[in-house]
PDB file of C-alpha atoms in Angstrom:
ATOM      1  CA  MET A 581     171.790 135.869 163.442  1.00  0.00           C
ATOM      2  CA  PRO A 582     172.301 132.397 162.180  1.00  0.00           C
ATOM      3  CA  ASP A 583     173.289 132.358 158.559  1.00  0.00           C
ATOM      4  CA  HIS A 584     171.087 129.469 157.783  1.00  0.00           C
ATOM      5  CA  ARG A 585     167.946 131.549 158.493  1.00  0.00           C
ATOM      6  CA  VAL A 586     168.873 134.358 156.187  1.00  0.00           C
ATOM      7  CA  CYS A 587     168.062 134.271 152.402  1.00  0.00           C
ATOM      8  CA  PRO A 588     171.344 133.619 150.655  1.00  0.00           C
ATOM      9  CA  TRP A 589     172.575 136.645 148.639  1.00  0.00           C
ATOM     10  CA  TRP A 590     172.553 134.778 145.276  1.00  0.00           C
ATOM     11  CA  LEU A 591     168.872 133.957 145.785  1.00  0.00           C
ATOM     12  CA  GLY A 592     168.301 137.753 145.612  1.00  0.00           C
ATOM     13  CA  TYR A 593     168.556 137.534 141.846  1.00  0.00           C
ATOM     14  CA  LEU A 594     165.552 135.363 141.594  1.00  0.00           C
ATOM     15  CA  LEU A 595     163.546 137.463 144.260  1.00  0.00           C
ATOM     16  CA  ALA A 596     164.320 140.721 142.103  1.00  0.00           C
ATOM     17  CA  SER A 597     163.336 138.960 138.799  1.00  0.00           C
ATOM     18  CA  PRO A 598     160.680 140.835 136.696  1.00  0.00           C
ATOM     19  CA  LEU A 599     158.752 137.558 136.665  1.00  0.00           C
ATOM     20  CA  ARG A 600     157.893 137.872 140.203  1.00  0.00           C
ATOM     21  CA  ARG A 601     155.722 140.793 139.119  1.00  0.00           C
ATOM     22  CA  LEU A 602     153.237 138.276 137.744  1.00  0.00           C
ATOM     23  CA  PHE A 603     152.115 137.356 141.234  1.00  0.00           C
ATOM     24  CA  GLN A 604     153.416 140.236 143.454  1.00  0.00           C
ATOM     25  CA  ASP A 605     153.375 143.579 141.629  1.00  0.00           C
ATOM     26  CA  PRO A 606     155.152 146.153 143.804  1.00  0.00           C
ATOM     27  CA  THR A 607     153.095 149.030 142.444  1.00  0.00           C
ATOM     28  CA  LYS A 608     149.770 147.425 143.319  1.00  0.00           C
ATOM     29  CA  ILE A 609     150.940 146.297 146.716  1.00  0.00           C
ATOM     30  CA  LEU A 610     152.645 149.638 147.707  1.00  0.00           C
ATOM     31  CA  SER A 611     150.578 152.345 146.041  1.00  0.00           C
ATOM     32  CA  PRO A 612     147.657 152.293 148.590  1.00  0.00           C
ATOM     33  CA  TYR A 613     150.301 153.133 151.439  1.00  0.00           C
ATOM     34  CA  VAL A 614     152.963 155.259 149.820  1.00  0.00           C
ATOM     35  CA  ARG A 615     152.688 158.979 148.958  1.00  0.00           C
ATOM     36  CA  GLU A 616     154.989 161.477 147.468  1.00  0.00           C
ATOM     37  CA  GLY A 617     157.258 163.173 149.987  1.00  0.00           C
ATOM     38  CA  MET A 618     157.214 160.262 152.546  1.00  0.00           C
ATOM     39  CA  THR A 619     160.147 158.791 154.337  1.00  0.00           C
ATOM     40  CA  VAL A 620     159.983 154.988 154.110  1.00  0.00           C
ATOM     41  CA  LEU A 621     162.194 152.390 155.864  1.00  0.00           C
ATOM     42  CA  GLU A 622     162.524 149.091 154.222  1.00  0.00           C
ATOM     43  CA  PRO A 623     164.483 146.435 156.286  1.00  0.00           C
ATOM     44  CA  GLY A 624     165.617 143.337 154.513  1.00  0.00           C
ATOM     45  CA  SER A 625     165.438 145.136 151.086  1.00  0.00           C
ATOM     46  CA  GLY A 626     167.663 142.597 149.370  1.00  0.00           C
ATOM     47  CA  MET A 627     168.393 143.665 145.780  1.00  0.00           C
ATOM     48  CA  GLY A 628     165.429 145.927 145.832  1.00  0.00           C
ATOM     49  CA  PHE A 629     162.391 144.291 144.288  1.00  0.00           C
ATOM     50  CA  PHE A 630     160.164 146.630 146.258  1.00  0.00           C
ATOM     51  CA  THR A 631     162.798 149.395 146.933  1.00  0.00           C
ATOM     52  CA  LEU A 632     163.005 150.879 143.406  1.00  0.00           C
ATOM     53  CA  GLU A 633     159.206 151.166 143.315  1.00  0.00           C
ATOM     54  CA  LEU A 634     159.303 152.758 146.780  1.00  0.00           C
ATOM     55  CA  VAL A 635     161.698 155.370 145.432  1.00  0.00           C
ATOM     56  CA  ARG A 636     159.564 156.098 142.530  1.00  0.00           C
ATOM     57  CA  LEU A 637     156.476 156.448 144.696  1.00  0.00           C
ATOM     58  CA  VAL A 638     157.948 158.850 147.299  1.00  0.00           C
ATOM     59  CA  GLY A 639     159.229 161.036 144.477  1.00  0.00           C
ATOM     60  CA  PRO A 640     161.922 163.640 144.412  1.00  0.00           C
ATOM     61  CA  GLU A 641     160.784 165.067 147.839  1.00  0.00           C
ATOM     62  CA  GLY A 642     160.789 161.663 149.550  1.00  0.00           C
ATOM     63  CA  ARG A 643     163.360 159.293 150.810  1.00  0.00           C
ATOM     64  CA  VAL A 644     163.746 155.584 151.103  1.00  0.00           C
ATOM     65  CA  VAL A 645     166.201 153.920 153.584  1.00  0.00           C
ATOM     66  CA  ALA A 646     166.852 150.438 152.664  1.00  0.00           C
ATOM     67  CA  VAL A 647     168.721 148.210 155.131  1.00  0.00           C
ATOM     68  CA  ASP A 648     170.031 144.731 154.756  1.00  0.00           C
ATOM     69  CA  ILE A 649     172.720 142.550 156.627  1.00  0.00           C
ATOM     70  CA  GLN A 650     174.286 141.406 153.313  1.00  0.00           C
ATOM     71  CA  PRO A 651     176.788 143.682 151.544  1.00  0.00           C
ATOM     72  CA  LYS A 652     176.246 141.833 148.293  1.00  0.00           C
ATOM     73  CA  MET A 653     172.507 142.580 148.322  1.00  0.00           C
ATOM     74  CA  LEU A 654     173.113 146.260 149.037  1.00  0.00           C
ATOM     75  CA  ALA A 655     175.717 146.397 146.264  1.00  0.00           C
ATOM     76  CA  SER A 656     173.397 145.071 143.655  1.00  0.00           C
ATOM     77  CA  LEU A 657     170.603 147.330 144.979  1.00  0.00           C
ATOM     78  CA  ASN A 658     172.808 150.387 144.561  1.00  0.00           C
ATOM     79  CA  ARG A 659     173.745 149.249 140.919  1.00  0.00           C
ATOM     80  CA  ARG A 660     170.147 148.671 140.036  1.00  0.00           C
ATOM     81  CA  ALA A 661     169.168 152.066 141.553  1.00  0.00           C
ATOM     82  CA  ALA A 662     171.870 153.906 139.626  1.00  0.00           C
ATOM     83  CA  ARG A 663     170.826 152.264 136.327  1.00  0.00           C
ATOM     84  CA  ALA A 664     167.173 153.244 136.961  1.00  0.00           C
ATOM     85  CA  GLY A 665     168.220 156.982 137.804  1.00  0.00           C
ATOM     86  CA  LEU A 666     166.897 156.519 141.389  1.00  0.00           C
ATOM     87  CA  SER A 667     170.015 156.809 143.561  1.00  0.00           C
ATOM     88  CA  ALA A 668     169.401 160.423 144.709  1.00  0.00           C
ATOM     89  CA  HIS A 669     166.514 159.440 147.019  1.00  0.00           C
ATOM     90  CA  LEU A 670     167.797 156.055 148.252  1.00  0.00           C
ATOM     91  CA  ASP A 671     169.936 155.715 151.389  1.00  0.00           C
ATOM     92  CA  ALA A 672     171.159 151.918 151.395  1.00  0.00           C
ATOM     93  CA  ARG A 673     172.641 150.946 154.694  1.00  0.00           C
ATOM     94  CA  LEU A 674     174.254 147.905 156.147  1.00  0.00           C
ATOM     95  CA  ALA A 675     172.551 146.606 159.222  1.00  0.00           C
ATOM     96  CA  ALA A 676     173.994 144.684 162.054  1.00  0.00           C
ATOM     97  CA  PRO A 677     172.813 141.136 162.832  1.00  0.00           C
ATOM     98  CA  ASP A 678     170.910 142.227 165.864  1.00  0.00           C
ATOM     99  CA  SER A 679     169.849 145.803 164.853  1.00  0.00           C
ATOM    100  CA  MET A 680     168.773 147.827 161.768  1.00  0.00           C
ATOM    101  CA  VAL A 681     171.260 150.586 163.042  1.00  0.00           C
ATOM    102  CA  VAL A 682     168.737 153.355 162.203  1.00  0.00           C
ATOM    103  CA  GLY A 683     168.578 155.227 165.537  1.00  0.00           C
ATOM    104  CA  ASP A 684     169.240 158.471 163.543  1.00  0.00           C
ATOM    105  CA  LEU A 685     165.843 158.025 162.050  1.00  0.00           C
ATOM    106  CA  ALA A 686     163.944 158.150 165.409  1.00  0.00           C
ATOM    107  CA  GLY A 687     160.407 159.491 164.825  1.00  0.00           C
ATOM    108  CA  SER A 688     160.873 160.239 161.082  1.00  0.00           C
ATOM    109  CA  SER A 689     159.451 157.332 159.145  1.00  0.00           C
ATOM    110  CA  ASP A 690     156.060 157.559 157.691  1.00  0.00           C
ATOM    111  CA  LEU A 691     156.035 153.826 156.560  1.00  0.00           C
ATOM    112  CA  VAL A 692     158.136 150.761 157.261  1.00  0.00           C
ATOM    113  CA  LEU A 693     157.883 147.990 154.762  1.00  0.00           C
ATOM    114  CA  ALA A 694     158.760 144.512 156.305  1.00  0.00           C
ATOM    115  CA  PHE A 695     158.089 142.074 153.509  1.00  0.00           C
ATOM    116  CA  ALA A 696     159.179 138.447 153.930  1.00  0.00           C
ATOM    117  CA  MET A 697     162.005 139.155 156.335  1.00  0.00           C
ATOM    118  CA  VAL A 698     160.850 139.034 159.988  1.00  0.00           C
ATOM    119  CA  HIS A 699     160.781 135.126 159.894  1.00  0.00           C
ATOM    120  CA  GLU A 700     164.533 135.264 159.085  1.00  0.00           C
ATOM    121  CA  LEU A 701     165.253 137.110 162.466  1.00  0.00           C
ATOM    122  CA  PRO A 702     166.397 135.264 165.424  1.00  0.00           C
ATOM    123  CA  PRO A 703     163.878 134.487 168.203  1.00  0.00           C
ATOM    124  CA  GLY A 704     163.539 137.404 170.758  1.00  0.00           C
ATOM    125  CA  ASN A 705     164.767 140.009 168.360  1.00  0.00           C
ATOM    126  CA  SER A 706     163.839 143.543 168.742  1.00  0.00           C
ATOM    127  CA  PHE A 707     162.708 144.326 165.176  1.00  0.00           C
ATOM    128  CA  PHE A 708     159.077 145.576 166.025  1.00  0.00           C
ATOM    129  CA  ALA A 709     160.354 147.822 168.941  1.00  0.00           C
ATOM    130  CA  GLU A 710     163.103 149.245 166.636  1.00  0.00           C
ATOM    131  CA  ALA A 711     160.599 149.730 163.852  1.00  0.00           C
ATOM    132  CA  ALA A 712     158.174 151.682 166.228  1.00  0.00           C
ATOM    133  CA  LEU A 713     161.136 153.790 167.429  1.00  0.00           C
ATOM    134  CA  VAL A 714     161.709 155.106 163.839  1.00  0.00           C
ATOM    135  CA  MET A 715     158.016 155.594 163.041  1.00  0.00           C
ATOM    136  CA  LYS A 716     156.200 158.871 163.435  1.00  0.00           C
ATOM    137  CA  SER A 717     153.153 158.933 165.535  1.00  0.00           C
ATOM    138  CA  GLY A 718     150.503 157.428 163.321  1.00  0.00           C
ATOM    139  CA  GLY A 719     153.143 155.924 161.120  1.00  0.00           C
ATOM    140  CA  ARG A 720     152.351 152.621 159.559  1.00  0.00           C
ATOM    141  CA  LEU A 721     154.160 149.293 159.008  1.00  0.00           C
ATOM    142  CA  LEU A 722     153.159 147.135 156.045  1.00  0.00           C
ATOM    143  CA  PHE A 723     154.040 143.622 157.390  1.00  0.00           C
ATOM    144  CA  ALA A 724     153.910 140.508 155.092  1.00  0.00           C
ATOM    145  CA  GLU A 725     155.304 137.088 155.486  1.00  0.00           C
ATOM    146  CA  PRO A 726     155.348 134.293 152.999  1.00  0.00           C
ATOM    147  CA  ALA A 727     152.554 131.766 153.589  1.00  0.00           C
ATOM    148  CA  GLY A 728     154.975 128.929 152.452  1.00  0.00           C
ATOM    149  CA  HIS A 729     157.412 129.753 155.261  1.00  0.00           C
ATOM    150  CA  VAL A 730     155.246 131.095 158.127  1.00  0.00           C
ATOM    151  CA  SER A 731     152.252 129.433 159.563  1.00  0.00           C
ATOM    152  CA  ASP A 732     149.053 131.174 160.556  1.00  0.00           C
ATOM    153  CA  SER A 733     149.891 130.625 164.331  1.00  0.00           C
ATOM    154  CA  GLU A 734     153.525 131.920 163.752  1.00  0.00           C
ATOM    155  CA  PHE A 735     152.132 135.088 162.000  1.00  0.00           C
ATOM    156  CA  GLN A 736     149.714 135.695 164.917  1.00  0.00           C
ATOM    157  CA  ALA A 737     152.556 135.316 167.326  1.00  0.00           C
ATOM    158  CA  GLN A 738     154.636 137.914 165.302  1.00  0.00           C
ATOM    159  CA  LEU A 739     151.555 140.207 165.509  1.00  0.00           C
ATOM    160  CA  ALA A 740     151.300 139.855 169.221  1.00  0.00           C
ATOM    161  CA  VAL A 741     155.048 140.944 169.512  1.00  0.00           C
ATOM    162  CA  ALA A 742     154.267 143.902 167.225  1.00  0.00           C
ATOM    163  CA  GLY A 743     151.277 144.767 169.552  1.00  0.00           C
ATOM    164  CA  SER A 744     153.678 144.818 172.571  1.00  0.00           C
ATOM    165  CA  ALA A 745     155.839 147.387 170.754  1.00  0.00           C
ATOM    166  CA  GLY A 746     152.795 149.718 170.296  1.00  0.00           C
ATOM    167  CA  LEU A 747     151.795 148.717 166.860  1.00  0.00           C
ATOM    168  CA  ASP A 748     148.134 147.997 166.310  1.00  0.00           C
ATOM    169  CA  VAL A 749     146.654 146.092 163.396  1.00  0.00           C
ATOM    170  CA  VAL A 750     144.448 148.461 161.366  1.00  0.00           C
ATOM    171  CA  ASP A 751     143.968 146.299 158.239  1.00  0.00           C
ATOM    172  CA  ARG A 752     144.653 142.832 156.868  1.00  0.00           C
ATOM    173  CA  PRO A 753     145.373 143.566 153.168  1.00  0.00           C
ATOM    174  CA  SER A 754     145.237 140.665 150.715  1.00  0.00           C
ATOM    175  CA  ILE A 755     148.682 139.937 149.341  1.00  0.00           C
ATOM    176  CA  ARG A 756     149.022 136.956 147.272  1.00  0.00           C
ATOM    177  CA  ARG A 757     150.943 133.985 148.858  1.00  0.00           C
ATOM    178  CA  SER A 758     151.354 135.966 152.074  1.00  0.00           C
ATOM    179  CA  HIS A 759     150.012 136.571 155.503  1.00  0.00           C
ATOM    180  CA  ALA A 760     149.669 140.426 155.708  1.00  0.00           C
ATOM    181  CA  ALA A 761     148.781 143.162 158.157  1.00  0.00           C
ATOM    182  CA  LEU A 762     148.922 146.852 158.268  1.00  0.00           C
ATOM    183  CA  LEU A 763     150.031 148.088 161.563  1.00  0.00           C
ATOM    184  CA  GLU A 764     149.885 151.571 162.949  1.00  0.00           C
ATOM    185  CA  LYS A 765     152.025 153.213 165.778  1.00  0.00           C
ATOM    186  CA  SER A 766     149.642 154.425 168.503  1.00  0.00           C
TER     187      SER A 766
END
């Protein structure tokens, strides 16, 4: 994956800022889709803006697997989770540039959260196929891309790729400053 496409690790501090909650509140965005006891995969977790809320929402019987290709992002995520007392149900993993490296999760994920990360992947990547592999039958993928970085036509093209991986659009939630879709594994 070309480094110029990936959000630099130091920008993670801005993306994890509490000020971001003013226009993208993780609780409001996630709570319609996350229940206690779920297993959730979050690729491109960064420093955990959504991750920590995911861990709270899945509760003590749930699990969140957060993957990122940048070790510094994961180190910060682990520190933030420890400070919040949320480490026990968080599995933070280093991904490879061409794979999430989550084959051991095949068929176990209730939800995949792909928030503002698919546009950073190289063309022709296998993200949606890999996401579908880890999802349970009927599992869902909440997919959002920043409107400032991704055009309507690019988002539609991404949805077509998701469809070819067996993921069907079941809803188009409104997420501020984003193109968004809720996909379901058929």
